[in-house]
PDB file of C-alpha atoms and ligand atoms in Angstrom:
ATOM      1  CA  MET A   1      58.757 -61.737 -11.493  1.00 88.00           C
ATOM      2  CA  PHE A   2      56.556 -60.999  -8.526  1.00 95.00           C
ATOM      3  CA  ASN A   3      53.417 -58.994  -9.189  1.00 94.00           C
ATOM      4  CA  LEU A   4      51.536 -56.359  -7.240  1.00 98.00           C
ATOM      5  CA  ILE A   5      48.168 -57.965  -6.429  1.00 98.00           C
ATOM      6  CA  GLN A   6      44.969 -56.238  -7.529  1.00 97.00           C
ATOM      7  CA  LEU A   7      42.714 -55.297  -4.647  1.00 97.00           C
ATOM      8  CA  PRO A   8      39.438 -57.275  -4.736  1.00 95.00           C
ATOM      9  CA  TYR A   9      37.444 -54.083  -3.970  1.00 96.00           C
ATOM     10  CA  ASN A  10      37.499 -50.365  -4.823  1.00 97.00           C
ATOM     11  CA  LEU A  11      39.877 -48.043  -2.969  1.00 97.00           C
ATOM     12  CA  ASP A  12      36.998 -46.435  -1.030  1.00 97.00           C
ATOM     13  CA  ALA A  13      35.165 -49.708  -0.316  1.00 96.00           C
ATOM     14  CA  LEU A  14      36.560 -50.171   3.197  1.00 96.00           C
ATOM     15  CA  GLU A  15      35.767 -46.683   4.481  1.00 96.00           C
ATOM     16  CA  PRO A  16      35.494 -45.533   7.202  1.00 95.00           C
ATOM     17  CA  VAL A  17      37.585 -48.363   8.699  1.00 96.00           C
ATOM     18  CA  ILE A  18      40.384 -47.950   6.127  1.00 98.00           C
ATOM     19  CA  SER A  19      40.274 -44.807   3.977  1.00 98.00           C
ATOM     20  CA  ALA A  20      40.948 -44.678   0.248  1.00 98.00           C
ATOM     21  CA  ARG A  21      43.990 -42.513   0.998  1.00 98.00           C
ATOM     22  CA  THR A  22      45.458 -45.122   3.355  1.00 98.00           C
ATOM     23  CA  LEU A  23      44.802 -47.910   0.843  1.00 98.00           C
ATOM     24  CA  GLU A  24      46.342 -45.848  -1.946  1.00 98.00           C
ATOM     25  CA  PHE A  25      49.587 -45.499   0.012  1.00 98.00           C
ATOM     26  CA  HIS A  26      49.544 -48.907   1.699  1.00 98.00           C
ATOM     27  CA  HIS A  27      48.891 -50.896  -1.481  1.00 98.00           C
ATOM     28  CA  GLY A  28      50.187 -48.547  -4.175  1.00 98.00           C
ATOM     29  CA  LYS A  29      53.360 -47.353  -2.437  1.00 98.00           C
ATOM     30  CA  HIS A  30      54.335 -49.650   0.462  1.00 98.00           C
ATOM     31  CA  LEU A  31      53.394 -53.031  -1.039  1.00 98.00           C
ATOM     32  CA  LYS A  32      54.552 -51.955  -4.508  1.00 98.00           C
ATOM     33  CA  GLY A  33      57.886 -50.986  -2.966  1.00 98.00           C
ATOM     34  CA  TYR A  34      58.337 -54.468  -1.487  1.00 98.00           C
ATOM     35  CA  VAL A  35      57.460 -56.069  -4.852  1.00 98.00           C
ATOM     36  CA  ASP A  36      59.904 -53.856  -6.760  1.00 98.00           C
ATOM     37  CA  ASN A  37      62.636 -54.498  -4.185  1.00 98.00           C
ATOM     38  CA  LEU A  38      62.226 -58.276  -4.230  1.00 97.00           C
ATOM     39  CA  ASN A  39      62.226 -58.405  -8.028  1.00 96.00           C
ATOM     40  CA  LYS A  40      65.648 -56.713  -7.987  1.00 97.00           C
ATOM     41  CA  LEU A  41      66.987 -58.718  -5.035  1.00 97.00           C
ATOM     42  CA  VAL A  42      66.296 -62.196  -6.450  1.00 96.00           C
ATOM     43  CA  VAL A  43      68.217 -61.588  -9.681  1.00 95.00           C
ATOM     44  CA  GLY A  44      71.164 -63.975  -9.783  1.00 93.00           C
ATOM     45  CA  THR A  45      70.092 -65.859  -6.627  1.00 94.00           C
ATOM     46  CA  LYS A  46      68.765 -69.409  -6.231  1.00 90.00           C
ATOM     47  CA  TRP A  47      65.271 -67.922  -5.902  1.00 93.00           C
ATOM     48  CA  GLU A  48      65.189 -66.604  -9.455  1.00 90.00           C
ATOM     49  CA  GLU A  49      64.507 -70.053 -10.918  1.00 89.00           C
ATOM     50  CA  LEU A  50      61.752 -70.752  -8.383  1.00 88.00           C
ATOM     51  CA  CYS A  51      59.933 -67.636  -9.602  1.00 83.00           C
ATOM     52  CA  HIS A  52      59.624 -69.234 -13.051  1.00 83.00           C
ATOM     53  CA  SER A  53      58.373 -72.597 -11.704  1.00 86.00           C
ATOM     54  CA  GLU A  54      54.839 -73.950 -11.732  1.00 89.00           C
ATOM     55  CA  LEU A  55      54.347 -73.071  -8.064  1.00 91.00           C
ATOM     56  CA  SER A  56      51.827 -70.390  -7.102  1.00 93.00           C
ATOM     57  CA  GLU A  57      53.269 -67.030  -6.121  1.00 94.00           C
ATOM     58  CA  GLU A  58      52.046 -67.594  -2.541  1.00 94.00           C
ATOM     59  CA  SER A  59      53.923 -70.912  -2.340  1.00 95.00           C
ATOM     60  CA  VAL A  60      57.085 -69.342  -3.761  1.00 96.00           C
ATOM     61  CA  LEU A  61      56.919 -66.487  -1.250  1.00 97.00           C
ATOM     62  CA  ALA A  62      56.345 -68.894   1.660  1.00 97.00           C
ATOM     63  CA  GLU A  63      59.305 -71.003   0.529  1.00 96.00           C
ATOM     64  CA  ILE A  64      61.544 -67.916   0.398  1.00 97.00           C
ATOM     65  CA  VAL A  65      60.346 -66.731   3.817  1.00 97.00           C
ATOM     66  CA  ARG A  66      61.069 -70.128   5.377  1.00 97.00           C
ATOM     67  CA  ASN A  67      64.585 -70.275   3.945  1.00 97.00           C
ATOM     68  CA  SER A  68      66.060 -66.794   3.736  1.00 96.00           C
ATOM     69  CA  ASP A  69      67.118 -63.862   5.868  1.00 96.00           C
ATOM     70  CA  GLY A  70      68.076 -60.208   5.508  1.00 97.00           C
ATOM     71  CA  ALA A  71      66.578 -58.051   2.774  1.00 98.00           C
ATOM     72  CA  ILE A  72      65.163 -60.981   0.773  1.00 98.00           C
ATOM     73  CA  PHE A  73      63.337 -62.309   3.857  1.00 98.00           C
ATOM     74  CA  ASN A  74      62.009 -58.853   4.726  1.00 98.00           C
ATOM     75  CA  ASN A  75      60.650 -58.044   1.277  1.00 98.00           C
ATOM     76  CA  ALA A  76      59.269 -61.540   0.555  1.00 98.00           C
ATOM     77  CA  GLY A  77      57.668 -61.621   4.008  1.00 98.00           C
ATOM     78  CA  GLN A  78      56.045 -58.253   3.536  1.00 98.00           C
ATOM     79  CA  ILE A  79      54.599 -59.281   0.162  1.00 98.00           C
ATOM     80  CA  LEU A  80      53.215 -62.542   1.563  1.00 98.00           C
ATOM     81  CA  ASN A  81      51.803 -60.758   4.615  1.00 98.00           C
ATOM     82  CA  HIS A  82      50.202 -57.893   2.688  1.00 98.00           C
ATOM     83  CA  ASN A  83      48.713 -60.193   0.034  1.00 98.00           C
ATOM     84  CA  MET A  84      46.964 -62.177   2.775  1.00 98.00           C
ATOM     85  CA  TYR A  85      45.963 -58.981   4.602  1.00 98.00           C
ATOM     86  CA  PHE A  86      44.416 -57.148   1.641  1.00 98.00           C
ATOM     87  CA  GLN A  87      42.622 -60.243   0.320  1.00 97.00           C
ATOM     88  CA  GLN A  88      40.833 -60.971   3.615  1.00 96.00           C
ATOM     89  CA  PHE A  89      38.734 -57.767   3.623  1.00 96.00           C
ATOM     90  CA  ALA A  90      35.414 -56.846   2.051  1.00 93.00           C
ATOM     91  CA  PRO A  91      33.023 -53.896   2.343  1.00 88.00           C
ATOM     92  CA  VAL A  92      31.286 -53.468   5.698  1.00 69.00           C
ATOM     93  CA  SER A  93      28.138 -55.331   4.642  1.00 61.00           C
ATOM     94  CA  VAL A  94      29.763 -58.802   4.601  1.00 59.00           C
ATOM     95  CA  PRO A  95      28.049 -61.477   6.676  1.00 59.00           C
ATOM     96  CA  GLU A  96      29.357 -62.523  10.074  1.00 71.00           C
ATOM     97  CA  LEU A  97      31.241 -65.746  10.620  1.00 74.00           C
ATOM     98  CA  VAL A  98      28.675 -68.517  10.434  1.00 76.00           C
ATOM     99  CA  GLU A  99      28.577 -71.954  12.021  1.00 79.00           C
ATOM    100  CA  GLY A 100      31.316 -74.064  10.449  1.00 88.00           C
ATOM    101  CA  PRO A 101      34.631 -75.746  11.260  1.00 94.00           C
ATOM    102  CA  LEU A 102      36.399 -72.453  12.051  1.00 95.00           C
ATOM    103  CA  MET A 103      33.621 -71.063  14.243  1.00 92.00           C
ATOM    104  CA  LYS A 104      33.395 -74.403  16.091  1.00 94.00           C
ATOM    105  CA  GLN A 105      37.135 -74.377  16.795  1.00 96.00           C
ATOM    106  CA  ILE A 106      37.032 -70.751  17.995  1.00 96.00           C
ATOM    107  CA  ILE A 107      34.153 -71.547  20.385  1.00 95.00           C
ATOM    108  CA  LYS A 108      35.987 -74.645  21.615  1.00 97.00           C
ATOM    109  CA  GLN A 109      39.165 -72.681  22.415  1.00 98.00           C
ATOM    110  CA  TRP A 110      37.855 -69.234  23.435  1.00 98.00           C
ATOM    111  CA  GLY A 111      34.229 -69.828  24.399  1.00 96.00           C
ATOM    112  CA  SER A 112      32.914 -67.138  22.051  1.00 93.00           C
ATOM    113  CA  LEU A 113      33.845 -65.177  18.937  1.00 93.00           C
ATOM    114  CA  GLU A 114      33.928 -62.003  21.038  1.00 94.00           C
ATOM    115  CA  ALA A 115      36.426 -63.492  23.512  1.00 97.00           C
ATOM    116  CA  PHE A 116      38.680 -64.521  20.627  1.00 97.00           C
ATOM    117  CA  GLN A 117      38.433 -61.064  19.039  1.00 96.00           C
ATOM    118  CA  THR A 118      39.297 -59.372  22.338  1.00 98.00           C
ATOM    119  CA  GLU A 119      42.426 -61.475  22.783  1.00 98.00           C
ATOM    120  CA  PHE A 120      43.460 -61.000  19.140  1.00 98.00           C
ATOM    121  CA  VAL A 121      43.191 -57.203  19.407  1.00 98.00           C
ATOM    122  CA  ALA A 122      45.016 -57.206  22.770  1.00 98.00           C
ATOM    123  CA  LYS A 123      47.903 -59.149  21.192  1.00 98.00           C
ATOM    124  CA  GLY A 124      48.024 -56.603  18.354  1.00 98.00           C
ATOM    125  CA  VAL A 125      48.014 -53.698  20.793  1.00 97.00           C
ATOM    126  CA  GLY A 126      50.702 -55.397  22.890  1.00 97.00           C
ATOM    127  CA  LEU A 127      53.101 -55.948  20.006  1.00 97.00           C
ATOM    128  CA  PHE A 128      56.004 -53.537  20.522  1.00 96.00           C
ATOM    129  CA  GLY A 129      56.952 -51.565  17.407  1.00 95.00           C
ATOM    130  CA  SER A 130      56.113 -52.807  13.913  1.00 97.00           C
ATOM    131  CA  GLY A 131      54.786 -56.231  13.056  1.00 98.00           C
ATOM    132  CA  TRP A 132      51.752 -58.432  12.592  1.00 98.00           C
ATOM    133  CA  VAL A 133      49.267 -60.286  14.772  1.00 98.00           C
ATOM    134  CA  TRP A 134      48.183 -63.595  13.244  1.00 98.00           C
ATOM    135  CA  LEU A 135      45.632 -66.334  13.679  1.00 98.00           C
ATOM    136  CA  SER A 136      47.053 -69.631  12.441  1.00 98.00           C
ATOM    137  CA  ALA A 137      46.238 -73.316  12.556  1.00 98.00           C
ATOM    138  CA  ASP A 138      48.663 -76.017  13.614  1.00 97.00           C
ATOM    139  CA  LYS A 139      48.841 -79.501  12.067  1.00 96.00           C
ATOM    140  CA  ASP A 140      45.894 -80.713  14.189  1.00 96.00           C
ATOM    141  CA  GLY A 141      43.654 -77.761  13.298  1.00 96.00           C
ATOM    142  CA  SER A 142      44.092 -76.073  16.681  1.00 98.00           C
ATOM    143  CA  LEU A 143      44.209 -72.299  16.489  1.00 98.00           C
ATOM    144  CA  VAL A 144      46.989 -70.092  17.800  1.00 98.00           C
ATOM    145  CA  ILE A 145      47.432 -66.310  17.978  1.00 98.00           C
ATOM    146  CA  THR A 146      50.997 -65.112  17.424  1.00 98.00           C
ATOM    147  CA  GLN A 147      52.763 -61.752  17.429  1.00 98.00           C
ATOM    148  CA  ASP A 148      55.317 -61.626  14.639  1.00 97.00           C
ATOM    149  CA  PRO A 149      57.764 -58.715  14.495  1.00 96.00           C
ATOM    150  CA  GLY A 150      58.832 -56.876  11.353  1.00 97.00           C
ATOM    151  CA  ALA A 151      58.142 -58.886   8.198  1.00 97.00           C
ATOM    152  CA  SER A 152      57.776 -62.307   9.780  1.00 97.00           C
ATOM    153  CA  ASN A 153      55.014 -64.807   9.038  1.00 98.00           C
ATOM    154  CA  PRO A 154      53.836 -67.889  10.995  1.00 98.00           C
ATOM    155  CA  VAL A 155      54.975 -70.195   8.153  1.00 98.00           C
ATOM    156  CA  VAL A 156      58.433 -69.766   9.715  1.00 97.00           C
ATOM    157  CA  LYS A 157      57.106 -71.722  12.733  1.00 97.00           C
ATOM    158  CA  GLY A 158      55.415 -74.390  10.600  1.00 96.00           C
ATOM    159  CA  LEU A 159      51.947 -72.910  11.149  1.00 98.00           C
ATOM    160  CA  LYS A 160      49.241 -72.254   8.561  1.00 98.00           C
ATOM    161  CA  PRO A 161      48.312 -68.534   8.724  1.00 98.00           C
ATOM    162  CA  ILE A 162      44.634 -67.718   8.132  1.00 98.00           C
ATOM    163  CA  LEU A 163      44.004 -64.148   9.376  1.00 98.00           C
ATOM    164  CA  THR A 164      46.230 -61.159  10.077  1.00 98.00           C
ATOM    165  CA  PHE A 165      46.082 -57.548  11.248  1.00 98.00           C
ATOM    166  CA  ASP A 166      48.937 -55.267  10.176  1.00 98.00           C
ATOM    167  CA  VAL A 167      50.180 -53.262  13.149  1.00 98.00           C
ATOM    168  CA  TRP A 168      52.796 -51.253  11.297  1.00 98.00           C
ATOM    169  CA  GLU A 169      51.851 -47.593  11.734  1.00 96.00           C
ATOM    170  CA  HIS A 170      51.633 -47.115   7.940  1.00 97.00           C
ATOM    171  CA  ALA A 171      48.503 -49.334   8.059  1.00 97.00           C
ATOM    172  CA  TYR A 172      46.464 -46.910  10.165  1.00 97.00           C
ATOM    173  CA  TYR A 173      48.238 -43.668  11.039  1.00 97.00           C
ATOM    174  CA  LEU A 174      46.575 -41.448   8.405  1.00 96.00           C
ATOM    175  CA  ASP A 175      43.116 -42.491   9.669  1.00 97.00           C
ATOM    176  CA  TRP A 176      43.568 -43.315  13.340  1.00 96.00           C
ATOM    177  CA  GLN A 177      46.871 -41.681  14.348  1.00 96.00           C
ATOM    178  CA  ASN A 178      48.066 -43.334  17.594  1.00 95.00           C
ATOM    179  CA  ARG A 179      44.742 -45.120  18.309  1.00 97.00           C
ATOM    180  CA  ARG A 180      45.946 -48.600  17.384  1.00 97.00           C
ATOM    181  CA  ALA A 181      43.404 -50.367  19.621  1.00 97.00           C
ATOM    182  CA  ASP A 182      40.454 -48.515  18.050  1.00 98.00           C
ATOM    183  CA  HIS A 183      41.755 -49.265  14.568  1.00 98.00           C
ATOM    184  CA  LEU A 184      42.242 -52.975  15.260  1.00 98.00           C
ATOM    185  CA  SER A 185      38.796 -53.292  16.875  1.00 97.00           C
ATOM    186  CA  ALA A 186      37.208 -51.603  13.837  1.00 96.00           C
ATOM    187  CA  LEU A 187      38.863 -54.059  11.426  1.00 96.00           C
ATOM    188  CA  TRP A 188      36.393 -56.794  12.482  1.00 95.00           C
ATOM    189  CA  ARG A 189      33.722 -54.861  10.549  1.00 93.00           C
ATOM    190  CA  ILE A 190      35.486 -55.571   7.242  1.00 95.00           C
ATOM    191  CA  VAL A 191      36.907 -59.075   7.737  1.00 94.00           C
ATOM    192  CA  ASN A 192      35.685 -61.386   4.998  1.00 92.00           C
ATOM    193  CA  TRP A 193      35.156 -64.555   7.035  1.00 92.00           C
ATOM    194  CA  ASP A 194      34.502 -66.606   3.892  1.00 90.00           C
ATOM    195  CA  VAL A 195      38.141 -66.066   2.896  1.00 93.00           C
ATOM    196  CA  VAL A 196      39.430 -66.879   6.393  1.00 94.00           C
ATOM    197  CA  GLU A 197      37.298 -70.025   6.614  1.00 93.00           C
ATOM    198  CA  LEU A 198      38.578 -71.206   3.210  1.00 94.00           C
ATOM    199  CA  ARG A 199      42.172 -70.753   4.380  1.00 96.00           C
ATOM    200  CA  TYR A 200      41.391 -72.773   7.503  1.00 96.00           C
ATOM    201  CA  LYS A 201      39.844 -75.636   5.542  1.00 93.00           C
ATOM    202  CA  ARG A 202      42.431 -75.970   2.778  1.00 87.00           C
TER     203      ARG A 202
HETATM  204 MN1   MN B   1      51.620 -52.783   5.909  1.00 94.31          MN
END
C-alpha cells in the first residue's frame, strides 16, 4: 500500500506563498487521489509484490515510473513528484543556500544563484500546459533543468531529481490565478535548501 505523506509543516506555514486552502486541496485532495488510485491500480499487477518489499516507497515509485505507462505511470509519477515537492519546503524564515557542493556547482554553471533561479522560473513559465520544472544531477554531478510534461519525472531520463516546481494550475490557481511567473518566483522564499542539498549529495 502506498501512503499519503504527512506534511512536515502546518497547513498555514507557507503563507502567503502557498495558502492553507491551496495546501488543503493540493495535498488532501489531489495527492490523496493519486495515492488512492495507485493503490487500486496495482492490485493483481507485477507491482503489487514490489510494494511489500524492503525497498523505500520512493524507490518503489521511481522503479514503477521508469518501467510503466498509462494510468499506473501517471499516478505513480504524480505521487513521486508531489512527495518531493511538498518535502522541499519550509516556512519563510529558512536560511538561504550556503556555500557547499550544490552552491559551488550552481555558480560554476550559471555564475550566480540568481541567474540559475531566473532560468529555472523561465523554464517553468515556458512549459506549455501541465507539468513540472526540475533541477536534477547527472552521473557526474552536473546540474540540468528539465521541463517534464504531465506526471513525468527526470528518473525516466536516468537523472537524479533534486528540486521541483509544480506548474499544474491546481498548485497555484486559488492564490495566484493566472500569474504563474509571480507564483514560481515567490516559491524561492520557501525552498528548504538543506533538503535540496541532501538530495544532491546522496
Ligand atoms: Mn500538483
